[in-house]
Amino acid sequence: MVTLEMVDAGVKIATGMLVSGLCFLIYLKRYQSLDSRKEAEITRRRQLFEDVAAQVGRVHYVYQKYLSLATEFTRYGQHWPRSRRDELAKVGEELAEVFHELTKAESTLLLLGEKRLERSLRIYGARIVNLRRQIYAEKQTLTGEEIHLVDEVKKDIAQLKEGFFDALSLRYMPKKVMS
């Protein structure tokens, strides 16, 4: 026979189960919402890092064109054809224009709170500017010391670029994914 106490106990158990199930659903909903927001933030941050990499890539592409012409200029000096000098001047102007991309990349890094990456990118850009000041189309000849300096600056720029992208790739990959 079912007594009133048994019915009361059953109602209390059922009510407890309903309340705990409801609390669990609320907790689950909140956790999923926080998790999806966090995932969206990580995705957005990664997208911004990809944009920075693309901007630096564009600058480096133009720098490589400039570097190939500058290297050719160091080999030929005064005997270098006028048409090639004009091409060096044109690529030099293109390099100056594309530096806008580098400034945007630096700004994005600062926005993300990546001061160390921004500083390394600024140093990278300063080295390229230094090279551009040493070799330009209107210059008639280069001394042996200047040619040696150009080689040093080229190596320095290559190391800076590699170091920057190493650090960027570490920041790009969340720690959970890397392990």
PDB file of C-alpha atoms in Angstrom:
ATOM      1  CA  MET A   1       0.000   0.000   0.000  1.00  0.00           C
ATOM      2  CA  VAL A   2       1.233   3.449  -0.908  1.00  0.00           C
ATOM      3  CA  THR A   3       1.315   5.793   1.984  1.00  0.00           C
ATOM      4  CA  LEU A   4       1.296   9.534   2.077  1.00  0.00           C
ATOM      5  CA  GLU A   5       4.923   9.539   3.163  1.00  0.00           C
ATOM      6  CA  MET A   6       5.937   7.524   0.107  1.00  0.00           C
ATOM      7  CA  VAL A   7       4.124   9.895  -2.225  1.00  0.00           C
ATOM      8  CA  ASP A   8       5.734  12.865  -0.436  1.00  0.00           C
ATOM      9  CA  ALA A   9       9.206  11.326  -0.765  1.00  0.00           C
ATOM     10  CA  GLY A  10       8.602  10.584  -4.461  1.00  0.00           C
ATOM     11  CA  VAL A  11       7.470  14.158  -5.129  1.00  0.00           C
ATOM     12  CA  LYS A  12      10.535  15.526  -3.321  1.00  0.00           C
ATOM     13  CA  ILE A  13      12.883  13.264  -5.282  1.00  0.00           C
ATOM     14  CA  ALA A  14      11.226  14.175  -8.585  1.00  0.00           C
ATOM     15  CA  THR A  15      11.348  17.896  -7.723  1.00  0.00           C
ATOM     16  CA  GLY A  16      15.026  17.595  -6.771  1.00  0.00           C
ATOM     17  CA  MET A  17      15.791  15.849 -10.039  1.00  0.00           C
ATOM     18  CA  LEU A  18      13.954  18.522 -12.029  1.00  0.00           C
ATOM     19  CA  VAL A  19      15.683  21.377 -10.219  1.00  0.00           C
ATOM     20  CA  SER A  20      19.127  19.795 -10.557  1.00  0.00           C
ATOM     21  CA  GLY A  21      18.468  19.029 -14.264  1.00  0.00           C
ATOM     22  CA  LEU A  22      17.409  22.626 -14.836  1.00  0.00           C
ATOM     23  CA  CYS A  23      20.496  23.947 -13.025  1.00  0.00           C
ATOM     24  CA  PHE A  24      22.663  21.641 -15.108  1.00  0.00           C
ATOM     25  CA  LEU A  25      21.073  22.912 -18.342  1.00  0.00           C
ATOM     26  CA  ILE A  26      21.597  26.528 -17.277  1.00  0.00           C
ATOM     27  CA  TYR A  27      25.228  25.785 -16.375  1.00  0.00           C
ATOM     28  CA  LEU A  28      25.762  23.963 -19.674  1.00  0.00           C
ATOM     29  CA  LYS A  29      24.236  26.798 -21.686  1.00  0.00           C
ATOM     30  CA  ARG A  30      26.395  29.398 -19.924  1.00  0.00           C
ATOM     31  CA  TYR A  31      29.556  27.296 -20.321  1.00  0.00           C
ATOM     32  CA  GLN A  32      28.915  26.759 -24.032  1.00  0.00           C
ATOM     33  CA  SER A  33      28.268  30.465 -24.526  1.00  0.00           C
ATOM     34  CA  LEU A  34      31.514  31.397 -22.750  1.00  0.00           C
ATOM     35  CA  ASP A  35      33.381  28.722 -24.659  1.00  0.00           C
ATOM     36  CA  SER A  36      32.036  29.918 -28.014  1.00  0.00           C
ATOM     37  CA  ARG A  37      32.947  33.521 -27.145  1.00  0.00           C
ATOM     38  CA  LYS A  38      36.443  32.453 -26.179  1.00  0.00           C
ATOM     39  CA  GLU A  39      36.742  30.447 -29.384  1.00  0.00           C
ATOM     40  CA  ALA A  40      35.548  33.446 -31.418  1.00  0.00           C
ATOM     41  CA  GLU A  41      38.154  35.634 -29.717  1.00  0.00           C
ATOM     42  CA  ILE A  42      40.905  33.128 -30.508  1.00  0.00           C
ATOM     43  CA  THR A  43      39.711  32.898 -34.105  1.00  0.00           C
ATOM     44  CA  ARG A  44      39.655  36.693 -34.445  1.00  0.00           C
ATOM     45  CA  ARG A  45      43.119  36.994 -32.889  1.00  0.00           C
ATOM     46  CA  ARG A  46      44.486  34.351 -35.267  1.00  0.00           C
ATOM     47  CA  GLN A  47      42.919  36.187 -38.217  1.00  0.00           C
ATOM     48  CA  LEU A  48      44.649  39.398 -37.158  1.00  0.00           C
ATOM     49  CA  PHE A  49      47.962  37.542 -36.880  1.00  0.00           C
ATOM     50  CA  GLU A  50      47.393  36.178 -40.389  1.00  0.00           C
ATOM     51  CA  ASP A  51      46.753  39.719 -41.626  1.00  0.00           C
ATOM     52  CA  VAL A  52      49.999  40.891 -40.005  1.00  0.00           C
ATOM     53  CA  ALA A  53      51.889  38.015 -41.643  1.00  0.00           C
ATOM     54  CA  ALA A  54      50.396  38.900 -45.039  1.00  0.00           C
ATOM     55  CA  GLN A  55      51.296  42.580 -44.645  1.00  0.00           C
ATOM     56  CA  VAL A  56      54.874  41.770 -43.651  1.00  0.00           C
ATOM     57  CA  GLY A  57      55.006  39.302 -46.538  1.00  0.00           C
ATOM     58  CA  ARG A  58      54.070  42.051 -49.013  1.00  0.00           C
ATOM     59  CA  VAL A  59      56.768  44.324 -47.607  1.00  0.00           C
ATOM     60  CA  HIS A  60      59.321  41.542 -47.746  1.00  0.00           C
ATOM     61  CA  TYR A  61      58.400  40.716 -51.344  1.00  0.00           C
ATOM     62  CA  VAL A  62      59.082  44.285 -52.462  1.00  0.00           C
ATOM     63  CA  TYR A  63      62.228  44.342 -50.312  1.00  0.00           C
ATOM     64  CA  GLN A  64      63.445  41.194 -52.096  1.00  0.00           C
ATOM     65  CA  LYS A  65      62.919  42.863 -55.481  1.00  0.00           C
ATOM     66  CA  TYR A  66      64.828  45.913 -54.231  1.00  0.00           C
ATOM     67  CA  LEU A  67      67.560  43.719 -52.798  1.00  0.00           C
ATOM     68  CA  SER A  68      68.106  41.841 -56.055  1.00  0.00           C
ATOM     69  CA  LEU A  69      68.504  45.124 -57.937  1.00  0.00           C
ATOM     70  CA  ALA A  70      70.709  46.570 -55.198  1.00  0.00           C
ATOM     71  CA  THR A  71      72.934  43.495 -55.301  1.00  0.00           C
ATOM     72  CA  GLU A  72      73.216  43.834 -59.048  1.00  0.00           C
ATOM     73  CA  PHE A  73      74.127  47.509 -58.584  1.00  0.00           C
ATOM     74  CA  THR A  74      76.896  46.607 -56.121  1.00  0.00           C
ATOM     75  CA  ARG A  75      78.402  44.303 -58.738  1.00  0.00           C
ATOM     76  CA  TYR A  76      78.335  46.680 -61.701  1.00  0.00           C
ATOM     77  CA  GLY A  77      78.630  50.120 -60.118  1.00  0.00           C
ATOM     78  CA  GLN A  78      79.120  52.867 -62.732  1.00  0.00           C
ATOM     79  CA  HIS A  79      78.820  50.396 -65.584  1.00  0.00           C
ATOM     80  CA  TRP A  80      75.283  49.576 -64.674  1.00  0.00           C
ATOM     81  CA  PRO A  81      72.775  50.493 -67.456  1.00  0.00           C
ATOM     82  CA  ARG A  82      70.514  53.492 -66.980  1.00  0.00           C
ATOM     83  CA  SER A  83      67.386  51.371 -67.496  1.00  0.00           C
ATOM     84  CA  ARG A  84      68.336  49.206 -64.514  1.00  0.00           C
ATOM     85  CA  ARG A  85      68.978  52.329 -62.420  1.00  0.00           C
ATOM     86  CA  ASP A  86      65.502  53.546 -63.322  1.00  0.00           C
ATOM     87  CA  GLU A  87      64.069  50.190 -62.297  1.00  0.00           C
ATOM     88  CA  LEU A  88      65.914  50.426 -58.967  1.00  0.00           C
ATOM     89  CA  ALA A  89      64.452  53.895 -58.432  1.00  0.00           C
ATOM     90  CA  LYS A  90      60.954  52.625 -59.259  1.00  0.00           C
ATOM     91  CA  VAL A  91      61.222  49.651 -56.898  1.00  0.00           C
ATOM     92  CA  GLY A  92      62.664  51.990 -54.243  1.00  0.00           C
ATOM     93  CA  GLU A  93      59.539  54.132 -54.514  1.00  0.00           C
ATOM     94  CA  GLU A  94      57.375  51.002 -54.365  1.00  0.00           C
ATOM     95  CA  LEU A  95      59.238  49.952 -51.220  1.00  0.00           C
ATOM     96  CA  ALA A  96      58.529  53.323 -49.627  1.00  0.00           C
ATOM     97  CA  GLU A  97      54.844  53.029 -50.513  1.00  0.00           C
ATOM     98  CA  VAL A  98      54.486  49.484 -49.193  1.00  0.00           C
ATOM     99  CA  PHE A  99      55.867  50.556 -45.828  1.00  0.00           C
ATOM    100  CA  HIS A 100      52.302  51.662 -45.102  1.00  0.00           C
ATOM    101  CA  GLU A 101      51.554  47.930 -44.766  1.00  0.00           C
ATOM    102  CA  LEU A 102      54.328  47.584 -42.201  1.00  0.00           C
ATOM    103  CA  THR A 103      52.885  50.462 -40.181  1.00  0.00           C
ATOM    104  CA  LYS A 104      49.448  48.809 -40.249  1.00  0.00           C
ATOM    105  CA  ALA A 105      50.987  45.534 -39.077  1.00  0.00           C
ATOM    106  CA  GLU A 106      52.760  47.319 -36.213  1.00  0.00           C
ATOM    107  CA  SER A 107      49.495  48.982 -35.202  1.00  0.00           C
ATOM    108  CA  THR A 108      47.657  45.675 -35.233  1.00  0.00           C
ATOM    109  CA  LEU A 109      50.316  44.087 -33.051  1.00  0.00           C
ATOM    110  CA  LEU A 110      50.053  46.933 -30.562  1.00  0.00           C
ATOM    111  CA  LEU A 111      46.280  46.537 -30.566  1.00  0.00           C
ATOM    112  CA  LEU A 112      46.749  42.865 -29.700  1.00  0.00           C
ATOM    113  CA  GLY A 113      49.120  43.786 -26.874  1.00  0.00           C
ATOM    114  CA  GLU A 114      52.121  42.283 -28.641  1.00  0.00           C
ATOM    115  CA  LYS A 115      54.707  44.963 -27.863  1.00  0.00           C
ATOM    116  CA  ARG A 116      57.709  42.672 -28.336  1.00  0.00           C
ATOM    117  CA  LEU A 117      56.547  41.593 -31.776  1.00  0.00           C
ATOM    118  CA  GLU A 118      55.864  45.209 -32.720  1.00  0.00           C
ATOM    119  CA  ARG A 119      59.351  46.243 -31.598  1.00  0.00           C
ATOM    120  CA  SER A 120      60.996  43.465 -33.590  1.00  0.00           C
ATOM    121  CA  LEU A 121      58.945  44.453 -36.633  1.00  0.00           C
ATOM    122  CA  ARG A 122      59.950  48.096 -36.193  1.00  0.00           C
ATOM    123  CA  ILE A 123      63.629  47.079 -36.065  1.00  0.00           C
ATOM    124  CA  TYR A 124      63.126  44.967 -39.193  1.00  0.00           C
ATOM    125  CA  GLY A 125      61.655  47.971 -41.008  1.00  0.00           C
ATOM    126  CA  ALA A 126      64.439  50.264 -39.794  1.00  0.00           C
ATOM    127  CA  ARG A 127      67.065  47.906 -41.231  1.00  0.00           C
ATOM    128  CA  ILE A 128      65.328  47.941 -44.606  1.00  0.00           C
ATOM    129  CA  VAL A 129      65.231  51.747 -44.525  1.00  0.00           C
ATOM    130  CA  ASN A 130      68.935  51.733 -43.637  1.00  0.00           C
ATOM    131  CA  LEU A 131      69.686  49.577 -46.687  1.00  0.00           C
ATOM    132  CA  ARG A 132      67.602  51.845 -48.899  1.00  0.00           C
ATOM    133  CA  ARG A 133      69.579  54.860 -47.664  1.00  0.00           C
ATOM    134  CA  GLN A 134      72.855  53.153 -48.518  1.00  0.00           C
ATOM    135  CA  ILE A 135      71.902  52.068 -52.021  1.00  0.00           C
ATOM    136  CA  TYR A 136      69.820  54.246 -54.293  1.00  0.00           C
ATOM    137  CA  ALA A 137      69.649  54.777 -58.040  1.00  0.00           C
ATOM    138  CA  GLU A 138      71.306  58.210 -58.072  1.00  0.00           C
ATOM    139  CA  LYS A 139      74.418  56.937 -56.282  1.00  0.00           C
ATOM    140  CA  GLN A 140      77.315  56.622 -58.693  1.00  0.00           C
ATOM    141  CA  THR A 141      79.608  54.120 -56.977  1.00  0.00           C
ATOM    142  CA  LEU A 142      79.940  52.084 -53.831  1.00  0.00           C
ATOM    143  CA  THR A 143      83.082  51.712 -51.770  1.00  0.00           C
ATOM    144  CA  GLY A 144      84.277  48.309 -50.614  1.00  0.00           C
ATOM    145  CA  GLU A 145      83.210  49.177 -47.091  1.00  0.00           C
ATOM    146  CA  GLU A 146      79.698  50.046 -48.271  1.00  0.00           C
ATOM    147  CA  ILE A 147      79.425  46.764 -50.174  1.00  0.00           C
ATOM    148  CA  HIS A 148      80.513  44.879 -47.045  1.00  0.00           C
ATOM    149  CA  LEU A 149      77.950  46.846 -45.005  1.00  0.00           C
ATOM    150  CA  VAL A 150      75.224  45.890 -47.493  1.00  0.00           C
ATOM    151  CA  ASP A 151      76.065  42.218 -47.022  1.00  0.00           C
ATOM    152  CA  GLU A 152      75.881  42.612 -43.252  1.00  0.00           C
ATOM    153  CA  VAL A 153      72.545  44.442 -43.450  1.00  0.00           C
ATOM    154  CA  LYS A 154      71.126  41.718 -45.735  1.00  0.00           C
ATOM    155  CA  LYS A 155      72.054  39.014 -43.226  1.00  0.00           C
ATOM    156  CA  ASP A 156      70.689  41.091 -40.370  1.00  0.00           C
ATOM    157  CA  ILE A 157      67.362  41.632 -42.153  1.00  0.00           C
ATOM    158  CA  ALA A 158      67.058  37.914 -42.930  1.00  0.00           C
ATOM    159  CA  GLN A 159      67.654  37.037 -39.268  1.00  0.00           C
ATOM    160  CA  LEU A 160      65.170  39.674 -38.093  1.00  0.00           C
ATOM    161  CA  LYS A 161      62.496  38.373 -40.453  1.00  0.00           C
ATOM    162  CA  GLU A 162      63.065  34.788 -39.360  1.00  0.00           C
ATOM    163  CA  GLY A 163      62.999  35.749 -35.676  1.00  0.00           C
ATOM    164  CA  PHE A 164      59.832  37.785 -36.157  1.00  0.00           C
ATOM    165  CA  PHE A 165      57.981  34.954 -37.891  1.00  0.00           C
ATOM    166  CA  ASP A 166      59.191  32.428 -35.296  1.00  0.00           C
ATOM    167  CA  ALA A 167      57.772  34.602 -32.515  1.00  0.00           C
ATOM    168  CA  LEU A 168      54.592  35.276 -34.498  1.00  0.00           C
ATOM    169  CA  SER A 169      53.986  31.577 -35.081  1.00  0.00           C
ATOM    170  CA  LEU A 170      54.346  30.911 -31.348  1.00  0.00           C
ATOM    171  CA  ARG A 171      51.699  33.546 -30.611  1.00  0.00           C
ATOM    172  CA  TYR A 172      49.516  32.302 -33.473  1.00  0.00           C
ATOM    173  CA  MET A 173      49.143  28.785 -32.099  1.00  0.00           C
ATOM    174  CA  PRO A 174      47.215  28.554 -28.812  1.00  0.00           C
ATOM    175  CA  LYS A 175      49.050  26.556 -26.160  1.00  0.00           C
ATOM    176  CA  LYS A 176      46.299  23.905 -26.013  1.00  0.00           C
ATOM    177  CA  VAL A 177      46.742  23.083 -29.701  1.00  0.00           C
ATOM    178  CA  MET A 178      50.534  22.970 -29.543  1.00  0.00           C
ATOM    179  CA  SER A 179      50.759  20.296 -26.823  1.00  0.00           C
TER     180      SER A 179
END
